[in-house]
Amino acid sequence: MPSGKLHLVPLGGLGEFGMNCMAVRWGDDIIVIDAGLMFPESELLGVDIVVPDISYLIANREKVRGIVLTHGHEDHIGGLPWILSELKVPVFGTEFTLALVENKLDEHQLLDDADLREIRPSTRFILGPFTINPIQVTHSLVDCVALAIHTPLGVVIHTGDFKVDPTPTDNRLFDLHTFAEYGKDRSVLALLQDSTNADRRGYTPSERAVKGKFDEIFARAERKIFISCFSSSIHRIKLAIETAGEYKRKIALVGRSISESTDIALDLGYLDVPEGTLIHAGQIKEYRPDQVCILISGTQGEPMSALSRAAVDNHKHAKIERGDTVVLSSRIIPGNEKGIYRMIDHLFRREANVLYDDGSSPPVHVSGHASQEELKLIINLVKPRYFIPIHGEYRQMRIHADLARSMHGAVGQVLMMESGDVLEFDELGARKIDKVPVGRICIDSGSRGDVVEDLVIKDRRHLSEDGIVLAIIAINKLTGSVESIPEIVMRGFAAGSENGFTQELRKVIATTLDNSTPEEKADYGVIKEKIRADLKRFIVKTTSRRPLIMPVILEI
Ligand SMILES: [Zn+2]
Ligand SMILES: [Zn+2]
């Protein structure tokens, strides 16, 4: 066995949900697996995205050979613009993953400088001292791979995200054979496996399990059908389009994210839409309500998304009317409950039939992550010397570790790691040797350079450099009307003559209120976010400064 040391260094995603990123190092060579983001919790006011601290990579920048992506979900690729602006390295991913990456880098004007290299399942490539074999897996997204990384000490298998779906809608099967091959000759040093659903018994249903529910819905609906799912859920979009076709309904796409991902999937042949089936959003009104199905963005109740706006009757093309059916084909991400249920309330007020993931069968949504029996299956096939749970909060990784420990014949040793731990392997064994700095970097997507260490610092910086603008609006709870002229309070921020500027801010608020429906005005979460966004746009445009903006609604 060669002398030398292999290091696994997770920089994010172990012990937290999101921002998956792991460095694999042999001597003077480092490769990085995934570069994800985390969506900020709602308390992170004004912060757009959260990415991992990559000080370790920056300190070793001349050693980094490239970033290898397992699949195109945001928690695996969303941090790329930020990481690539710090490190100029090639990025490896499958065709579909790179198409999503291209879109993302283009938005940040980083595409021209990027070195993107396509990889294919079962086609090995060499990166520094490593030979990497991408293995096809199934998940809620298409074109996903696990990575078998051949190192001088043995093979490290990183599963990426997966479930074992025997009937994926694209018919690209999970490559169980290759996992078994690696296990057969006991060559696997370590298995790093997705823990997201380690606390769920049994098997995760196939993506096709949703078809039964879709059939039920389409058979019953007498008016328009709205289906909302994550824009990356290509399997789900495919099932919706297929079912709409069977029931002779036209399909309209509403919302930027779902239109973009559908375009990519059409381009790459993952979706096949018969000629004349797709219509523009503007054409919806030309058809009878029972002739259309609308795929719409915004399952998480995001205040500015198409579905949230349609729910308060403020979308130009997506009109939700009495008797329409609205399907939320996604899970409720913890932390988003409030916004989602608020949106669902509005949908009920429109007298729509609303279906969401309530545990009934057949399911309206299925998870993309493996449950316990699938996790055990892969462990049995791979028979690793070391097993390390990845991708999950601490309790999920812990349950996953216990599960593996119970499989005596299949696993050597089980090791728990968290983001920042350095796990070292050599001919004598494996041990944690060190800690590297990790953490969350908050980014205001308005400018890539606008990185802040954490929320406290961001608030302080806002206050000290750019000040604060408070807009106090009194709304009559009964009538929904604005009772008096909005009060504007500014601290540490002044522009031109204070009086004149205050007047202009009042005008912005008045315009926002004029353009809002009574229902929006009655929903303080929505109206606050609209006022904040409009004020921010106006203030940045006229002053180039970014004060902390806080609308306050007084109920009277
Ligand atoms: Zn994923
Ligand atoms: Zn993930």
Coordinates of C-alpha atoms and ligand atoms in Angstrom, one line a residue:
M1 CA 0.0 0.0 0.0
P2 CA 1.4 3.4 -0.9
S3 CA 2.5 5.7 1.9
G4 CA 0.7 9.0 1.9
K5 CA -2.3 10.5 3.4
L6 CA -5.8 11.0 2.1
H7 CA -7.9 13.7 3.6
L8 CA -11.7 14.2 3.4
V9 CA -12.7 17.7 4.4
P10 CA -16.4 18.5 4.4
L11 CA -16.8 22.3 4.1
G12 CA -20.6 22.2 4.3
G13 CA -23.7 20.0 4.4
L14 CA -22.7 17.7 7.3
G15 CA -24.8 18.6 10.3
E16 CA -26.9 21.2 8.4
F17 CA -29.4 21.2 5.5
G18 CA -27.8 22.6 2.3
M19 CA -24.6 24.0 1.0
N20 CA -23.0 20.6 0.3
C21 CA -19.3 20.9 -0.4
M22 CA -16.4 18.5 0.3
A23 CA -12.7 18.6 -0.4
V24 CA -10.8 15.4 -1.1
R25 CA -7.0 15.7 -0.8
W26 CA -4.0 13.6 -1.6
G27 CA -0.7 15.4 -1.0
D28 CA -0.6 18.5 -3.1
D29 CA -3.8 17.8 -5.0
I30 CA -7.3 18.7 -4.0
I31 CA -10.6 18.1 -5.7
V32 CA -13.9 19.5 -4.6
I33 CA -17.2 17.6 -4.7
D34 CA -20.2 19.9 -5.1
A35 CA -20.5 23.6 -4.4
G36 CA -24.0 24.2 -2.9
L37 CA -25.9 27.0 -1.2
M38 CA -28.4 27.1 1.6
F39 CA -31.5 29.2 1.4
P40 CA -31.6 31.8 4.2
E41 CA -34.1 31.4 6.9
S42 CA -36.6 34.2 6.9
E43 CA -34.9 35.9 9.9
L44 CA -32.0 36.7 7.6
L45 CA -33.7 39.8 6.5
G46 CA -32.3 41.1 3.2
V47 CA -29.8 38.3 2.7
D48 CA -30.4 36.5 -0.5
I49 CA -28.3 33.3 -0.3
V50 CA -25.9 31.6 2.1
V51 CA -22.8 29.8 0.9
P52 CA -20.0 27.8 2.7
D53 CA -16.9 29.4 4.0
I54 CA -14.1 28.2 1.6
S55 CA -11.1 29.6 3.5
Y56 CA -9.5 26.1 3.4
L57 CA -9.7 26.1 -0.5
I58 CA -8.5 29.7 -0.8
A59 CA -5.5 29.0 1.5
N60 CA -4.6 26.0 -0.7
R61 CA -5.7 27.6 -4.0
E62 CA -2.7 26.3 -6.1
K63 CA -3.6 22.8 -5.1
V64 CA -7.3 22.8 -6.2
R65 CA -7.6 20.8 -9.5
G66 CA -11.3 21.2 -10.1
I67 CA -14.9 21.0 -8.8
V68 CA -16.9 17.8 -9.6
L69 CA -20.7 18.1 -9.4
T70 CA -23.0 15.2 -8.6
H71 CA -26.2 16.9 -9.8
G72 CA -27.9 20.2 -10.5
H73 CA -29.8 21.0 -7.3
E74 CA -29.1 24.4 -5.7
D75 CA -27.8 22.8 -2.5
H76 CA -25.0 21.3 -4.8
I77 CA -24.4 24.0 -7.5
G78 CA -25.8 27.2 -6.0
G79 CA -22.5 28.3 -4.5
L80 CA -20.6 28.0 -7.7
P81 CA -20.8 31.7 -8.8
W82 CA -19.3 32.7 -5.5
I83 CA -16.6 29.9 -5.4
L84 CA -15.6 30.5 -9.1
S85 CA -15.1 34.2 -8.4
E86 CA -12.5 33.2 -5.8
L87 CA -11.0 30.1 -7.6
K88 CA -10.5 29.7 -11.3
V89 CA -10.8 26.0 -11.7
P90 CA -12.5 23.7 -14.1
V91 CA -16.0 22.4 -13.3
F92 CA -17.1 18.8 -14.1
G93 CA -20.7 17.8 -14.4
T94 CA -23.2 15.8 -16.5
E95 CA -24.9 17.4 -19.5
F96 CA -28.1 18.4 -17.7
T97 CA -26.2 19.6 -14.6
L98 CA -23.9 21.8 -16.7
A99 CA -26.9 23.3 -18.6
L100 CA -28.3 24.5 -15.2
V101 CA -24.8 25.7 -14.3
E102 CA -24.5 27.7 -17.5
N103 CA -27.7 29.5 -16.9
K104 CA -26.6 30.4 -13.4
L105 CA -23.1 31.6 -14.4
D106 CA -24.6 33.6 -17.2
E107 CA -26.8 35.4 -14.8
H108 CA -23.7 36.5 -12.9
Q109 CA -21.7 37.3 -16.0
L110 CA -19.2 34.5 -15.2
L111 CA -19.9 32.2 -18.1
D112 CA -17.3 33.5 -20.5
D113 CA -14.5 32.8 -18.0
A114 CA -15.8 29.4 -16.8
D115 CA -14.1 26.1 -17.9
L116 CA -17.0 23.6 -17.9
R117 CA -16.3 20.0 -18.8
E118 CA -19.0 17.4 -19.5
I119 CA -18.7 14.0 -17.8
R120 CA -20.8 10.9 -18.6
P121 CA -21.9 8.0 -16.4
S122 CA -19.6 5.1 -16.6
T123 CA -16.9 7.1 -18.4
R124 CA -13.9 7.5 -16.2
F125 CA -11.8 10.7 -16.1
I126 CA -8.5 11.6 -14.4
L127 CA -8.2 14.6 -12.1
G128 CA -4.8 15.0 -10.4
P129 CA -3.9 11.7 -8.7
F130 CA -7.6 10.6 -8.8
T131 CA -9.4 8.5 -11.4
I132 CA -13.1 9.3 -11.1
N133 CA -15.9 7.0 -12.3
P134 CA -19.4 8.7 -12.3
I135 CA -22.1 6.2 -11.6
Q136 CA -25.7 6.8 -12.7
V137 CA -28.2 7.2 -9.8
T138 CA -31.8 8.2 -9.6
H139 CA -33.2 11.2 -7.7
S140 CA -35.9 13.8 -8.0
L141 CA -33.8 15.5 -10.7
V142 CA -32.4 13.9 -13.9
D143 CA -28.8 13.1 -14.9
C144 CA -27.5 12.6 -11.4
V145 CA -24.4 10.7 -10.5
A146 CA -22.6 9.2 -7.6
L147 CA -18.8 9.4 -7.8
A148 CA -16.4 6.5 -7.3
I149 CA -13.1 8.2 -6.7
H150 CA -10.1 5.9 -7.1
T151 CA -7.3 7.1 -4.7
P152 CA -3.9 5.5 -4.0
L153 CA -5.5 4.0 -0.8
G154 CA -8.6 2.6 -2.3
V155 CA -11.9 3.7 -3.8
V156 CA -14.0 6.4 -2.1
I157 CA -17.7 6.3 -3.1
H158 CA -19.6 9.5 -2.7
T159 CA -23.3 8.8 -3.4
G160 CA -24.4 12.4 -4.0
D161 CA -28.2 12.6 -3.5
F162 CA -30.2 9.6 -4.5
K163 CA -33.1 7.2 -4.1
V164 CA -33.3 3.8 -5.6
D165 CA -36.1 4.4 -8.1
P166 CA -36.7 1.3 -10.2
T167 CA -39.1 3.2 -12.6
P168 CA -37.6 6.7 -13.3
T169 CA -39.7 8.6 -15.8
D170 CA -36.7 9.0 -18.1
N171 CA -36.0 5.3 -18.0
R172 CA -32.3 5.9 -17.1
L173 CA -31.8 3.3 -14.4
F174 CA -29.9 3.3 -11.2
D175 CA -26.6 1.6 -12.0
L176 CA -26.7 -1.0 -9.1
H177 CA -24.4 -3.2 -11.1
T178 CA -21.4 -0.9 -10.7
F179 CA -22.0 -0.4 -7.0
A180 CA -22.0 -4.2 -6.7
E181 CA -18.8 -4.5 -8.8
Y182 CA -17.0 -2.3 -6.4
G183 CA -18.3 -4.3 -3.4
K184 CA -17.4 -7.6 -5.0
D185 CA -13.7 -7.3 -4.8
R186 CA -13.8 -5.4 -1.4
S187 CA -11.9 -2.5 -2.9
V188 CA -14.0 0.3 -1.3
L189 CA -12.1 2.2 1.3
A190 CA -15.0 4.5 2.3
L191 CA -18.7 4.9 1.4
L192 CA -20.1 8.5 1.9
Q193 CA -23.9 8.2 1.8
D194 CA -26.8 10.6 1.6
S195 CA -28.5 10.8 5.1
T196 CA -31.4 13.1 4.2
N197 CA -34.1 10.4 4.8
A198 CA -32.2 8.1 7.1
D199 CA -35.0 8.5 9.7
R200 CA -37.6 7.1 7.3
R201 CA -38.4 3.4 7.3
G202 CA -39.0 1.3 4.2
Y203 CA -38.6 2.5 0.7
T204 CA -39.1 5.9 -0.9
P205 CA -41.8 5.6 -3.6
S206 CA -40.8 6.0 -7.3
E207 CA -41.3 9.3 -9.0
R208 CA -44.0 7.5 -11.0
A209 CA -46.1 7.0 -7.8
V210 CA -47.4 10.5 -8.3
K211 CA -49.1 9.5 -11.6
G212 CA -51.9 7.9 -9.7
K213 CA -52.8 11.1 -7.9
F214 CA -52.4 13.2 -11.1
D215 CA -54.9 10.8 -12.9
E216 CA -57.3 11.2 -10.0
I217 CA -57.1 15.0 -10.2
F218 CA -57.4 15.2 -14.0
A219 CA -60.3 12.8 -14.1
R220 CA -62.2 14.9 -11.5
A221 CA -61.3 18.5 -12.4
E222 CA -64.0 20.4 -14.3
R223 CA -62.1 23.7 -14.6
K224 CA -58.5 24.9 -14.8
I225 CA -55.7 22.8 -13.1
F226 CA -52.7 24.6 -11.7
I227 CA -49.7 22.4 -10.8
S228 CA -46.8 23.8 -8.8
C229 CA -43.6 21.8 -8.2
F230 CA -39.9 22.6 -7.7
S231 CA -38.6 23.9 -11.0
S232 CA -35.9 21.3 -11.0
S233 CA -38.4 18.4 -10.6
I234 CA -38.1 17.3 -14.2
H235 CA -39.7 13.9 -13.5
R236 CA -42.7 15.7 -12.0
I237 CA -43.0 18.2 -14.9
K238 CA -42.8 15.3 -17.3
L239 CA -45.7 13.4 -15.5
A240 CA -47.8 16.6 -15.4
I241 CA -47.3 17.2 -19.2
E242 CA -48.0 13.5 -20.0
T243 CA -51.2 13.5 -17.9
A244 CA -52.4 16.8 -19.4
G245 CA -51.8 15.3 -22.9
E246 CA -53.9 12.2 -22.0
Y247 CA -56.7 14.4 -20.8
K248 CA -56.5 16.7 -23.9
R249 CA -55.5 19.8 -21.9
K250 CA -53.1 22.5 -23.2
I251 CA -50.1 23.3 -21.0
A252 CA -49.0 26.8 -20.1
L253 CA -45.9 27.6 -18.1
V254 CA -46.1 30.5 -15.7
G255 CA -43.1 31.8 -13.7
R256 CA -39.4 32.2 -14.7
S257 CA -37.8 29.3 -12.9
I258 CA -40.2 26.7 -14.2
S259 CA -40.0 28.0 -17.8
E260 CA -36.2 28.0 -17.7
S261 CA -35.8 24.5 -16.4
T262 CA -38.5 23.2 -18.8
D263 CA -36.7 24.8 -21.7
I264 CA -33.4 23.1 -20.7
A265 CA -35.2 19.7 -20.3
L266 CA -36.9 20.1 -23.7
D267 CA -33.6 21.1 -25.3
L268 CA -31.8 18.0 -23.9
G269 CA -34.6 15.6 -24.8
Y270 CA -35.8 14.9 -21.2
L271 CA -39.2 16.2 -22.1
D272 CA -41.2 15.4 -25.2
V273 CA -44.2 17.7 -25.8
P274 CA -46.4 16.9 -28.7
E275 CA -46.7 19.8 -31.2
G276 CA -49.4 22.3 -30.3
T277 CA -49.6 21.3 -26.6
L278 CA -47.7 24.2 -25.2
I279 CA -49.4 27.6 -25.2
H280 CA -48.2 31.0 -24.0
A281 CA -49.5 32.2 -20.6
G282 CA -51.3 35.0 -22.5
Q283 CA -53.4 32.4 -24.4
I284 CA -54.9 30.8 -21.3
K285 CA -58.0 32.9 -21.6
E286 CA -58.6 31.8 -25.1
Y287 CA -59.4 28.3 -23.9
R288 CA -62.2 26.8 -21.9
P289 CA -61.3 26.2 -18.3
D290 CA -61.4 22.5 -18.7
Q291 CA -58.9 22.7 -21.6
V292 CA -55.9 24.0 -19.8
C293 CA -53.3 22.9 -17.2
I294 CA -50.9 25.6 -15.9
L295 CA -47.5 24.7 -14.5
I296 CA -46.7 27.5 -12.1
S297 CA -43.6 28.5 -10.0
G298 CA -43.8 29.1 -6.3
T299 CA -44.5 26.0 -4.1
Q300 CA -42.9 27.5 -1.0
G301 CA -45.1 30.5 -0.8
E302 CA -42.3 32.9 -1.7
P303 CA -44.1 36.3 -1.7
M304 CA -43.1 37.4 -5.2
S305 CA -43.5 34.0 -6.9
A306 CA -46.1 33.5 -9.6
L307 CA -48.4 31.3 -7.5
S308 CA -48.3 33.6 -4.5
R309 CA -49.3 36.5 -6.8
A310 CA -52.0 34.4 -8.4
A311 CA -53.3 33.4 -5.0
V312 CA -54.0 37.1 -4.2
D313 CA -55.4 37.7 -7.6
N314 CA -52.5 39.8 -8.8
H315 CA -51.2 37.8 -11.8
K316 CA -51.8 39.0 -15.3
H317 CA -52.3 35.6 -16.8
A318 CA -52.8 33.1 -14.0
K319 CA -56.3 33.8 -12.8
I320 CA -57.5 31.4 -10.1
E321 CA -61.3 31.2 -10.0
R322 CA -63.9 29.3 -8.1
G323 CA -63.8 25.6 -8.8
D324 CA -60.2 25.6 -10.2
T325 CA -57.8 23.0 -8.8
V326 CA -54.4 24.0 -7.4
V327 CA -51.9 21.2 -6.7
L328 CA -48.8 21.8 -4.6
S329 CA -46.7 18.8 -5.7
S330 CA -43.8 19.4 -3.4
R331 CA -42.8 19.1 0.2
I332 CA -43.3 21.9 2.7
I333 CA -39.7 22.8 3.6
P334 CA -39.4 23.3 7.4
G335 CA -39.2 27.1 8.0
N336 CA -41.5 27.9 5.1
E337 CA -44.8 26.6 6.7
K338 CA -46.1 30.1 7.6
G339 CA -45.7 31.5 4.1
I340 CA -47.1 28.3 2.5
Y341 CA -50.2 28.1 4.6
R342 CA -50.8 31.8 4.2
M343 CA -50.8 31.2 0.4
I344 CA -53.0 28.1 0.8
D345 CA -55.5 30.3 2.8
H346 CA -55.6 32.7 -0.1
L347 CA -56.2 29.9 -2.6
F348 CA -59.1 28.7 -0.5
R349 CA -60.5 32.2 -0.4
R350 CA -60.5 32.1 -4.2
E351 CA -62.7 29.0 -3.7
A352 CA -60.1 26.8 -5.4
N353 CA -59.7 23.0 -4.6
V354 CA -56.3 22.9 -3.1
L355 CA -54.3 19.7 -2.8
Y356 CA -51.0 19.5 -1.0
D357 CA -48.7 16.9 0.6
D358 CA -50.9 15.8 3.5
G359 CA -49.8 12.2 3.7
S360 CA -52.7 10.8 1.8
S361 CA -52.4 8.1 -0.8
P362 CA -51.7 8.0 -3.7
P363 CA -49.1 10.8 -2.9
V364 CA -49.2 14.2 -4.5
H365 CA -45.4 14.4 -3.8
V366 CA -42.7 11.9 -3.2
S367 CA -39.2 12.5 -1.8
G368 CA -36.1 12.3 -3.9
H369 CA -34.0 10.7 -1.1
A370 CA -33.4 7.1 -0.1
S371 CA -35.2 5.6 2.9
Q372 CA -33.7 3.1 5.3
E373 CA -34.1 -0.1 3.1
E374 CA -32.5 1.6 0.1
L375 CA -29.6 2.9 2.3
K376 CA -29.1 -0.7 3.5
L377 CA -29.2 -2.0 0.0
I378 CA -26.3 0.2 -1.2
I379 CA -24.3 -0.5 2.0
N380 CA -24.7 -4.2 1.3
L381 CA -23.7 -3.9 -2.3
V382 CA -20.6 -1.7 -1.6
K383 CA -19.3 -3.3 1.6
P384 CA -17.0 -0.4 2.6
R385 CA -14.2 -0.6 5.1
Y386 CA -15.3 2.8 6.4
F387 CA -18.8 4.2 6.4
I388 CA -19.5 7.9 6.7
P389 CA -22.9 9.5 6.7
I390 CA -23.1 12.8 4.7
H391 CA -25.8 15.3 3.7
G392 CA -28.1 15.8 6.7
E393 CA -28.7 17.4 10.0
Y394 CA -26.9 15.8 12.9
R395 CA -29.8 13.6 14.0
Q396 CA -30.2 12.2 10.5
M397 CA -26.5 11.4 10.2
R398 CA -26.6 9.8 13.6
I399 CA -29.5 7.5 12.8
H400 CA -27.8 6.7 9.5
A401 CA -24.6 5.8 11.4
D402 CA -26.5 3.5 13.8
L403 CA -28.2 1.9 10.8
A404 CA -24.8 1.1 9.3
R405 CA -23.4 -0.1 12.6
S406 CA -26.2 -2.7 12.8
M407 CA -25.0 -4.2 9.5
H408 CA -22.1 -6.2 10.8
G409 CA -21.1 -8.2 7.8
A410 CA -21.3 -5.3 5.4
V411 CA -19.4 -2.5 7.1
G412 CA -16.0 -2.3 8.7
Q413 CA -16.0 0.9 10.8
V414 CA -18.6 3.7 11.0
L415 CA -17.3 7.3 11.4
M416 CA -19.2 10.4 12.1
M417 CA -18.0 13.7 10.7
E418 CA -19.2 17.3 10.8
S419 CA -18.5 20.2 8.5
G420 CA -14.9 21.4 9.2
D421 CA -13.5 18.0 10.4
V422 CA -10.5 16.7 8.6
L423 CA -10.6 12.9 8.3
E424 CA -7.2 11.4 7.5
F425 CA -6.7 7.9 6.0
D426 CA -3.3 6.2 5.7
E427 CA -2.1 2.6 5.6
L428 CA -2.7 2.3 9.4
G429 CA -6.3 3.4 9.4
A430 CA -8.5 6.5 9.7
R431 CA -8.8 9.3 12.3
K432 CA -10.0 12.9 12.7
I433 CA -6.9 15.0 12.9
D434 CA -7.8 18.6 12.6
K435 CA -10.5 21.3 12.1
V436 CA -10.6 23.8 9.3
P437 CA -12.6 27.0 9.4
V438 CA -16.2 26.6 8.2
G439 CA -19.3 28.6 8.4
R440 CA -22.0 30.4 6.6
I441 CA -21.3 33.4 4.3
C442 CA -24.3 35.5 3.6
I443 CA -24.5 37.1 0.2
D444 CA -26.8 39.9 -1.0
S445 CA -27.2 38.8 -4.6
G446 CA -27.4 42.5 -5.7
S447 CA -23.7 42.4 -5.8
R448 CA -21.3 39.4 -5.7
G449 CA -18.8 41.4 -3.8
D450 CA -21.3 42.1 -1.1
V451 CA -20.3 39.3 1.2
V452 CA -20.9 39.5 5.0
E453 CA -19.7 37.1 7.7
D454 CA -23.0 36.8 9.4
L455 CA -26.3 38.6 10.0
V456 CA -25.1 40.6 12.9
I457 CA -22.2 42.0 11.0
K458 CA -24.4 42.7 8.1
D459 CA -26.9 44.6 10.2
R460 CA -24.2 46.5 11.9
R461 CA -22.6 47.4 8.6
H462 CA -25.9 48.4 7.1
L463 CA -26.5 50.7 10.1
S464 CA -23.1 52.2 10.3
E465 CA -22.4 52.7 6.6
D466 CA -25.8 52.9 5.0
G467 CA -28.2 53.7 7.8
I468 CA -31.7 52.5 8.2
V469 CA -35.0 53.5 6.7
L470 CA -38.2 52.7 8.5
A471 CA -41.5 53.1 6.7
I472 CA -44.5 53.1 9.0
I473 CA -47.8 52.4 7.4
A474 CA -51.2 52.4 9.2
I475 CA -53.7 50.1 7.6
N476 CA -57.3 49.7 8.8
K477 CA -57.8 46.0 9.5
L478 CA -61.5 46.1 8.6
T479 CA -61.4 48.0 5.3
G480 CA -57.8 47.4 4.2
S481 CA -57.4 51.1 3.5
V482 CA -54.3 53.1 4.4
E483 CA -55.3 55.5 7.1
S484 CA -52.7 58.3 7.0
I485 CA -49.7 59.4 5.1
P486 CA -46.9 56.9 5.7
E487 CA -44.3 57.9 8.2
I488 CA -40.7 57.7 7.1
V489 CA -37.9 57.5 9.7
M490 CA -34.3 57.6 8.5
R491 CA -31.2 57.2 10.7
G492 CA -27.6 57.4 9.5
F493 CA -29.0 57.8 6.0
A494 CA -29.8 61.0 4.2
A495 CA -30.1 61.9 0.5
G496 CA -30.5 65.4 -0.8
S497 CA -32.9 67.5 1.1
E498 CA -34.4 65.2 3.7
N499 CA -37.9 66.5 3.2
G500 CA -37.8 66.1 -0.6
F501 CA -36.5 62.5 -0.3
T502 CA -39.1 61.6 2.3
Q503 CA -41.8 62.8 -0.1
E504 CA -40.4 60.7 -2.9
L505 CA -40.3 57.6 -0.7
R506 CA -43.9 58.2 0.3
K507 CA -44.8 58.3 -3.4
V508 CA -43.1 55.0 -4.0
I509 CA -45.1 53.5 -1.1
A510 CA -48.3 55.0 -2.5
T511 CA -47.7 53.5 -5.9
T512 CA -47.0 50.1 -4.4
L513 CA -50.2 50.2 -2.4
D514 CA -52.2 51.3 -5.5
N515 CA -50.8 48.4 -7.4
S516 CA -51.8 45.9 -4.7
T517 CA -55.1 44.1 -4.3
P518 CA -57.1 44.5 -1.1
E519 CA -56.1 40.9 -0.2
E520 CA -52.5 41.7 -0.6
K521 CA -52.9 44.7 1.6
A522 CA -54.6 42.6 4.2
D523 CA -51.7 40.1 4.1
Y524 CA -48.9 42.0 6.0
G525 CA -46.2 39.5 5.0
V526 CA -46.9 40.1 1.3
I527 CA -47.4 43.9 1.5
K528 CA -44.3 44.4 3.6
E529 CA -42.1 42.5 1.2
K530 CA -43.6 44.4 -1.8
I531 CA -42.9 47.7 -0.1
R532 CA -39.4 46.7 1.0
A533 CA -38.5 45.5 -2.6
D534 CA -39.9 48.7 -4.2
L535 CA -38.2 51.0 -1.7
K536 CA -34.9 49.1 -2.1
R537 CA -35.0 49.4 -5.9
F538 CA -35.8 53.2 -5.7
I539 CA -33.1 53.9 -3.0
V540 CA -30.4 51.9 -4.7
K541 CA -31.2 53.6 -8.0
T542 CA -31.2 57.1 -6.8
T543 CA -28.5 57.0 -4.1
S544 CA -26.4 53.8 -4.9
R545 CA -26.6 53.0 -1.2
R546 CA -28.1 50.0 0.6
P547 CA -29.7 51.0 3.9
L548 CA -31.5 48.5 6.0
I549 CA -35.2 48.9 5.0
M550 CA -37.9 47.9 7.4
P551 CA -41.5 48.5 6.6
V552 CA -43.7 48.4 9.7
I553 CA -47.5 47.9 9.4
L554 CA -49.6 49.4 12.2
E555 CA -53.0 47.8 12.4
I556 CA -55.7 50.3 13.4
Ligands
ZN1 ZN -30.6 16.8 -4.8
ZN2 ZN -29.0 17.8 -1.9

